[in-house]
Short mmCIF file of C-alpha atoms in Angstrom, two decimals:
data_model
loop_
_atom_site.label_atom_id
_atom_site.label_comp_id
_atom_site.label_asym_id
_atom_site.label_seq_id
_atom_site.Cartn_x
_atom_site.Cartn_y
_atom_site.Cartn_z
CA MET A 1 -5.05 -13.61 5.46
CA LYS A 2 -5.42 -9.92 5.72
CA ILE A 3 -2.55 -7.72 4.78
CA LEU A 4 -2.12 -3.95 5.25
CA ILE A 5 0.23 -2.25 2.83
CA THR A 6 1.11 1.40 3.49
CA GLY A 7 2.25 3.69 0.71
CA THR A 8 0.12 2.03 -1.96
CA ALA A 9 -0.03 5.16 -4.15
CA GLY A 10 3.84 4.94 -4.21
CA PHE A 11 6.23 3.28 -6.58
CA ILE A 12 6.78 -0.11 -4.76
CA GLY A 13 3.60 -0.11 -2.70
CA PHE A 14 1.68 0.03 -6.05
CA HIS A 15 3.47 -3.03 -7.48
CA LEU A 16 3.08 -4.93 -4.29
CA VAL A 17 -0.67 -4.47 -4.42
CA GLU A 18 -0.61 -5.60 -8.16
CA GLU A 19 1.08 -8.94 -7.15
CA LEU A 20 -0.49 -9.65 -3.71
CA VAL A 21 -4.02 -9.37 -5.13
CA LYS A 22 -3.37 -12.44 -7.28
CA GLN A 23 -3.03 -14.67 -4.25
CA GLU A 24 -6.16 -16.68 -3.14
CA ASN A 25 -7.70 -16.09 0.26
CA THR A 26 -5.83 -12.74 0.62
CA GLU A 27 -7.43 -9.43 1.45
CA ILE A 28 -5.41 -6.36 0.89
CA ILE A 29 -5.94 -2.93 2.36
CA GLY A 30 -3.78 -0.11 1.28
CA ILE A 31 -3.20 3.39 2.66
CA ASP A 32 -1.35 6.35 1.55
CA ASN A 33 -1.46 10.12 2.41
CA ILE A 34 -1.06 11.02 -1.31
CA ASN A 35 1.25 13.91 -0.39
CA ASP A 36 2.65 16.32 -3.04
CA TYR A 37 6.37 15.51 -2.69
CA TYR A 38 6.10 14.71 -6.38
CA ASP A 39 3.31 14.80 -9.01
CA VAL A 40 0.13 13.73 -7.45
CA ASN A 41 -1.26 12.80 -10.79
CA LEU A 42 1.10 9.94 -11.05
CA LYS A 43 0.08 8.71 -7.59
CA CYS A 44 -3.47 8.88 -8.62
CA ALA A 45 -2.76 7.10 -11.89
CA ARG A 46 -1.29 4.14 -9.90
CA LEU A 47 -4.31 4.09 -7.71
CA SER A 48 -6.59 4.21 -10.78
CA LYS A 49 -4.78 1.27 -12.36
CA CYS A 50 -5.67 -0.74 -9.20
CA GLY A 51 -9.20 0.28 -9.45
CA ILE A 52 -9.35 3.14 -6.97
CA ASN A 53 -11.03 6.23 -8.44
CA LYS A 54 -9.35 9.37 -7.34
CA ASP A 55 -12.80 11.23 -7.22
CA LEU A 56 -13.99 8.78 -4.48
CA VAL A 57 -10.98 9.13 -2.31
CA ARG A 58 -11.73 10.99 0.88
CA ASP A 59 -10.14 10.92 4.24
CA ASN A 60 -10.59 7.74 6.06
CA PRO A 61 -13.40 5.71 4.45
CA LEU A 62 -12.33 2.52 2.64
CA ILE A 63 -13.00 2.33 -1.11
CA THR A 64 -13.30 -1.04 -2.66
CA SER A 65 -11.31 -1.46 -5.97
CA SER A 66 -13.29 -1.65 -9.14
CA VAL A 67 -10.70 -4.06 -10.49
CA TYR A 68 -9.72 -6.31 -7.55
CA PRO A 69 -12.58 -7.28 -5.26
CA ASN A 70 -10.06 -8.28 -2.54
CA TYR A 71 -8.37 -4.77 -2.50
CA LYS A 72 -9.62 -1.68 -0.52
CA PHE A 73 -7.93 1.73 -0.14
CA SER A 74 -8.05 4.57 2.16
CA LYS A 75 -6.39 7.96 2.37
CA ILE A 76 -4.57 7.82 5.67
CA ASP A 77 -1.33 9.39 6.89
CA ILE A 78 0.66 6.99 9.10
CA SER A 79 1.63 10.05 11.30
CA ASP A 80 -2.06 10.28 12.29
CA PHE A 81 -1.91 7.82 15.21
CA GLU A 82 -5.75 7.95 16.04
CA THR A 83 -6.85 7.16 12.57
CA LEU A 84 -4.30 4.48 12.06
CA SER A 85 -5.19 2.90 15.43
CA ASN A 86 -8.88 2.82 14.51
CA LEU A 87 -8.06 1.14 11.22
CA PHE A 88 -5.90 -1.57 12.94
CA ARG A 89 -8.60 -2.20 15.59
CA GLN A 90 -11.33 -2.44 12.99
CA GLU A 91 -9.51 -4.60 10.44
CA GLN A 92 -7.21 -6.87 12.65
CA PHE A 93 -4.37 -7.38 10.06
CA ASP A 94 -2.37 -10.59 9.95
CA ILE A 95 0.57 -9.07 8.19
CA VAL A 96 1.76 -5.43 7.77
CA ILE A 97 4.10 -4.18 4.96
CA ASN A 98 5.18 -0.63 5.59
CA MET A 99 6.29 0.98 2.46
CA ALA A 100 5.14 4.50 3.45
CA ALA A 101 8.12 7.00 3.84
CA GLN A 102 9.36 10.29 2.97
CA ALA A 103 11.82 9.30 0.16
CA GLY A 104 14.81 11.11 -1.41
CA VAL A 105 18.45 11.46 -0.06
CA ARG A 106 18.98 14.99 -1.36
CA TYR A 107 15.55 16.36 -0.29
CA SER A 108 16.18 15.05 3.22
CA ILE A 109 19.03 17.69 3.45
CA GLU A 110 16.67 20.45 2.45
CA ASN A 111 13.65 19.44 4.46
CA PRO A 112 14.53 17.08 7.34
CA HIS A 113 11.25 17.78 9.16
CA ALA A 114 9.23 15.88 6.52
CA TYR A 115 11.36 12.86 7.25
CA VAL A 116 10.78 12.92 11.02
CA GLY A 117 7.04 13.15 10.57
CA SER A 118 6.81 10.13 8.28
CA ASN A 119 9.82 8.07 8.81
CA ILE A 120 10.16 8.46 12.59
CA VAL A 121 6.70 9.44 14.02
CA GLY A 122 4.95 7.46 11.41
CA PHE A 123 6.99 4.38 11.88
CA THR A 124 6.46 4.55 15.67
CA ASN A 125 2.80 4.59 15.11
CA ILE A 126 3.05 1.44 12.86
CA LEU A 127 5.02 -0.25 15.59
CA GLU A 128 2.55 0.61 18.26
CA CYS A 129 -0.42 -0.58 16.16
CA CYS A 130 1.23 -3.74 15.38
CA ARG A 131 2.11 -4.35 19.04
CA HIS A 132 -1.35 -3.76 20.30
CA ASN A 133 -3.16 -5.66 17.66
CA ARG A 134 -1.19 -8.82 17.59
CA VAL A 135 0.17 -8.47 14.03
CA LYS A 136 1.97 -11.63 13.09
CA HIS A 137 4.69 -10.10 10.95
CA LEU A 138 5.78 -6.52 10.16
CA ILE A 139 8.00 -6.17 7.10
CA TYR A 140 9.25 -2.68 6.48
CA ALA A 141 11.28 -0.98 3.78
CA SER A 142 14.79 0.17 4.91
CA SER A 143 17.41 1.23 2.47
CA SER A 144 20.88 0.46 1.15
CA SER A 145 21.80 4.07 2.00
CA VAL A 146 22.25 2.92 5.61
CA TYR A 147 25.56 1.51 4.64
CA GLY A 148 26.91 5.08 4.17
CA MET A 149 30.64 5.20 3.25
CA ASN A 150 31.03 1.50 4.06
CA ASN A 151 34.16 0.34 2.41
CA SER A 152 33.32 -3.49 2.57
CA ILE A 153 32.23 -4.54 -0.81
CA PRO A 154 29.58 -6.08 -1.39
CA PHE A 155 27.50 -4.65 1.51
CA SER A 156 26.54 -7.33 4.08
CA GLU A 157 23.84 -7.08 6.64
CA ASP A 158 26.57 -7.86 9.22
CA ASP A 159 28.55 -4.78 8.20
CA ASN A 160 28.72 -1.65 10.51
CA VAL A 161 26.11 0.83 9.56
CA THR A 162 26.62 3.44 12.29
CA TYR A 163 27.76 6.22 9.98
CA PRO A 164 24.95 7.24 7.57
CA VAL A 165 25.80 10.19 5.34
CA SER A 166 22.33 11.56 4.72
CA PHE A 167 19.35 12.36 7.06
CA TYR A 168 17.20 10.03 5.00
CA ALA A 169 19.66 7.12 5.63
CA ALA A 170 19.70 8.16 9.32
CA THR A 171 15.97 7.80 9.52
CA LYS A 172 16.07 4.45 7.82
CA LYS A 173 18.67 3.10 10.24
CA SER A 174 16.48 4.47 13.08
CA ASN A 175 13.59 2.39 11.74
CA GLU A 176 15.77 -0.77 12.09
CA LEU A 177 16.84 0.20 15.71
CA MET A 178 13.20 0.88 16.63
CA ALA A 179 11.99 -2.39 15.10
CA HIS A 180 14.64 -4.28 17.03
CA THR A 181 13.44 -2.71 20.33
CA TYR A 182 9.89 -3.76 19.72
CA SER A 183 11.03 -7.21 18.62
CA HIS A 184 13.06 -7.60 21.78
CA LEU A 185 10.45 -6.13 24.27
CA PHE A 186 7.17 -7.19 22.78
CA HIS A 187 8.19 -10.30 20.72
CA LEU A 188 6.88 -8.54 17.57
CA PRO A 189 8.30 -10.36 14.54
CA THR A 190 9.81 -7.65 12.30
CA THR A 191 11.80 -8.01 8.95
CA GLY A 192 13.53 -5.01 7.58
CA VAL A 193 14.39 -5.12 3.77
CA ARG A 194 17.37 -2.95 2.68
CA LEU A 195 16.40 -2.03 -0.85
CA PHE A 196 18.98 -1.31 -3.50
CA THR A 197 18.44 1.34 -6.25
CA VAL A 198 14.96 0.28 -7.29
CA TYR A 199 13.78 1.12 -10.99
CA GLY A 200 11.04 0.21 -13.27
CA PRO A 201 7.70 1.32 -14.70
CA TRP A 202 5.59 3.68 -12.60
CA GLY A 203 8.83 4.97 -10.87
CA ARG A 204 9.20 8.20 -8.96
CA PRO A 205 9.95 11.35 -11.13
CA ASP A 206 12.87 12.30 -8.85
CA MET A 207 14.70 8.95 -9.42
CA ALA A 208 17.60 8.76 -11.91
CA PRO A 209 15.72 6.57 -14.72
CA MET A 210 12.86 9.05 -14.84
CA LEU A 211 15.19 12.17 -14.64
CA PHE A 212 17.42 10.69 -17.38
CA ALA A 213 14.67 9.55 -19.70
CA LYS A 214 12.87 13.08 -19.63
CA ALA A 215 16.21 14.75 -20.23
CA ILE A 216 16.97 12.63 -23.22
CA TYR A 217 13.46 13.12 -24.75
CA ASP A 218 13.64 16.80 -24.02
CA LYS A 219 17.15 17.04 -25.48
CA LYS A 220 18.37 18.61 -22.25
CA PRO A 221 21.57 17.77 -20.22
CA ILE A 222 21.63 14.79 -17.81
CA LYS A 223 23.40 15.86 -14.59
CA VAL A 224 26.03 13.09 -14.05
CA PHE A 225 27.48 13.38 -10.48
CA ASN A 226 30.90 12.45 -9.51
CA HIS A 227 31.77 12.72 -13.19
CA GLY A 228 30.14 9.33 -13.68
CA ASN A 229 32.49 7.54 -11.40
CA MET A 230 29.73 5.79 -9.56
CA LEU A 231 28.44 2.18 -9.33
CA ARG A 232 24.79 1.42 -8.53
CA ASP A 233 23.16 -1.93 -7.85
CA PHE A 234 20.02 -1.17 -9.98
CA THR A 235 17.25 -3.58 -9.04
CA TYR A 236 14.15 -3.99 -11.18
CA VAL A 237 10.97 -3.32 -9.10
CA ASN A 238 9.40 -6.77 -9.78
CA ASP A 239 12.49 -8.46 -8.29
CA ILE A 240 12.00 -6.28 -5.23
CA VAL A 241 8.38 -7.10 -4.84
CA ALA A 242 9.11 -10.88 -5.45
CA GLY A 243 11.68 -10.84 -2.54
CA ILE A 244 9.32 -9.04 -0.16
CA ILE A 245 6.46 -11.42 -0.96
CA LYS A 246 8.70 -14.37 -0.32
CA LEU A 247 9.51 -13.04 3.20
CA ILE A 248 5.98 -12.64 4.24
CA ASP A 249 5.73 -16.21 5.72
CA LYS A 250 9.36 -16.33 6.69
CA LEU A 251 9.03 -15.30 10.33
CA PRO A 252 12.24 -14.48 12.39
CA ASP A 253 13.59 -17.41 14.11
CA GLU A 254 12.78 -17.28 17.78
CA ARG A 255 15.90 -19.36 18.59
CA SER A 256 18.25 -17.05 16.71
CA GLU A 257 20.72 -14.61 18.36
CA GLN A 258 18.20 -11.80 17.69
CA PRO A 259 14.83 -13.38 18.23
CA PHE A 260 11.89 -11.98 16.28
CA TYR A 261 14.09 -9.64 14.30
CA LYS A 262 15.71 -9.86 10.72
CA ILE A 263 17.36 -7.79 8.27
CA PHE A 264 17.79 -8.70 4.57
CA ASN A 265 19.45 -6.99 1.57
CA VAL A 266 17.28 -7.13 -1.58
CA GLY A 267 19.40 -6.12 -4.55
CA ASN A 268 20.54 -7.38 -7.82
CA SER A 269 24.12 -7.96 -6.78
CA SER A 270 25.45 -6.69 -9.97
CA PRO A 271 26.68 -3.11 -9.69
CA ILE A 272 26.44 -0.93 -12.94
CA LYS A 273 28.60 1.95 -13.84
CA LEU A 274 26.41 5.10 -14.11
CA LEU A 275 27.64 5.83 -17.63
CA ASP A 276 26.75 2.25 -18.64
CA PHE A 277 23.28 2.71 -17.30
CA ILE A 278 22.88 5.87 -19.34
CA THR A 279 24.16 3.95 -22.46
CA THR A 280 21.53 1.32 -21.90
CA LEU A 281 18.84 3.87 -21.60
CA GLU A 282 20.01 5.59 -24.81
CA GLU A 283 19.80 2.30 -26.69
CA ALA A 284 16.27 1.64 -25.53
CA ILE A 285 14.97 5.19 -26.21
CA GLY A 286 16.99 5.35 -29.62
CA ARG A 287 18.49 8.88 -28.77
CA ARG A 288 21.83 10.11 -27.49
CA ALA A 289 22.04 11.81 -24.09
CA ILE A 290 23.69 15.17 -23.43
CA LEU A 291 25.95 14.66 -20.35
CA GLU A 292 26.77 17.35 -17.71
CA MET A 293 29.66 16.17 -15.55
CA LEU A 294 29.34 17.45 -12.06
CA PRO A 295 31.00 16.77 -8.68
CA MET A 296 29.65 14.37 -5.99
CA GLN A 297 26.40 15.60 -4.35
CA PRO A 298 26.20 15.78 -0.51
CA GLY A 299 24.67 12.63 0.87
CA ASP A 300 25.66 10.50 -2.14
CA VAL A 301 27.98 7.50 -2.12
CA GLU A 302 30.14 6.16 -4.85
CA VAL A 303 29.21 2.53 -4.71
CA THR A 304 26.17 0.39 -3.76
CA TYR A 305 26.43 -3.40 -4.01
CA ALA A 306 24.15 -5.98 -2.21
CA ASP A 307 25.33 -9.15 -0.81
CA THR A 308 22.10 -11.21 -0.92
CA THR A 309 23.44 -14.45 0.54
CA LYS A 310 21.12 -14.35 3.52
CA LEU A 311 18.08 -13.75 1.40
CA GLU A 312 19.05 -16.68 -0.87
CA LYS A 313 19.52 -18.95 2.17
CA ALA A 314 16.33 -17.86 3.87
CA VAL A 315 13.85 -17.94 0.89
CA ASN A 316 15.85 -19.47 -2.03
CA TYR A 317 15.40 -16.34 -4.05
CA LYS A 318 17.85 -13.86 -5.74
CA PRO A 319 16.88 -11.00 -7.97
CA SER A 320 17.91 -11.71 -11.62
CA THR A 321 16.25 -9.18 -14.16
CA SER A 322 19.07 -7.95 -16.40
CA LEU A 323 19.53 -4.30 -16.79
CA SER A 324 18.65 -4.30 -20.59
CA GLU A 325 15.40 -6.22 -19.83
CA GLY A 326 14.45 -3.91 -17.04
CA ILE A 327 15.27 -0.72 -18.93
CA CYS A 328 13.22 -1.77 -22.00
CA SER A 329 10.21 -2.43 -19.71
CA PHE A 330 10.64 0.88 -18.08
CA VAL A 331 11.07 2.74 -21.50
CA ASP A 332 7.89 1.03 -22.90
CA TRP A 333 5.95 2.27 -19.89
CA TYR A 334 7.36 5.70 -20.02
CA LYS A 335 6.36 6.01 -23.75
CA LEU A 336 2.77 4.99 -22.88
CA TYR A 337 2.41 7.22 -19.82
CA TYR A 338 4.38 10.42 -20.82
CA ASN A 339 3.98 10.05 -24.70
CA PRO A 340 7.16 12.03 -25.15
CA ASP A 341 7.05 11.71 -28.90
CA ARG A 342 3.71 13.63 -29.21
CA PHE A 343 5.47 16.83 -30.37
#
């Protein structure tokens, strides 16, 4: 089986590679544009851990991993339709897992054009390439942010998601609509995964755990929005990856109400108070945080909470890593990578 994973220099894409290369008779090809939305060195370090030497990375040619013989990587932007099309024609993928996207709720308010290029144009290119190359299953990352100001708790895939409150969320909801159209018109099997507040080792620097850990080590204030009155369904990255992998062989049912098309929540189903999350992080680091209480940020929501009933029924899986366990793993990695006690 040949699998394309987009966004493999990114947080979740990197972890997907680390798991999928362990499967027998599986060939993985990863692509990423390695943009500078955040520290490129972190992205290159993820690639390096997977055996991809950053000095060998050039536009387009496939590089074979020095660690995993069944993994190859190429620097490709999914918004580049011609290059992407050539890769699909050359490799003839069985499965595509699209993790490439411009991330970040707040940044989408400042720079919406970046989200159109990657999340709309890029995703259209992925759909077109899958359609014309007989891909058996497209799995793509959506987001819990599509639920917007939804008042129905926990969030169910059947809830109304027509009112996103950030441009990022709007692009993710657009992806779901686009995928549905391709599933309906061209019988392309697509599965969207609505991911809930992912955290863990190798995370993005703009995500709360990384921002909070850095602030604690630097003895600087943590910005706590909505005065701490927020609940987040923090989900450990390995649980997210396990859920996605279990869905690879779970093709949408052709006899269902929406043939060839599925949406699943992937979350821990155990919302944590933001202040409790900070306390757990303090305990793992062994230092107290300085808190700066602030009002709600534009584009944010007070609660995220995944109903994972459909995921459990479909693949008999439910994320289960406890917050304390996940935070300890994250902090252990953070200390190794950033060496914050060096001074």
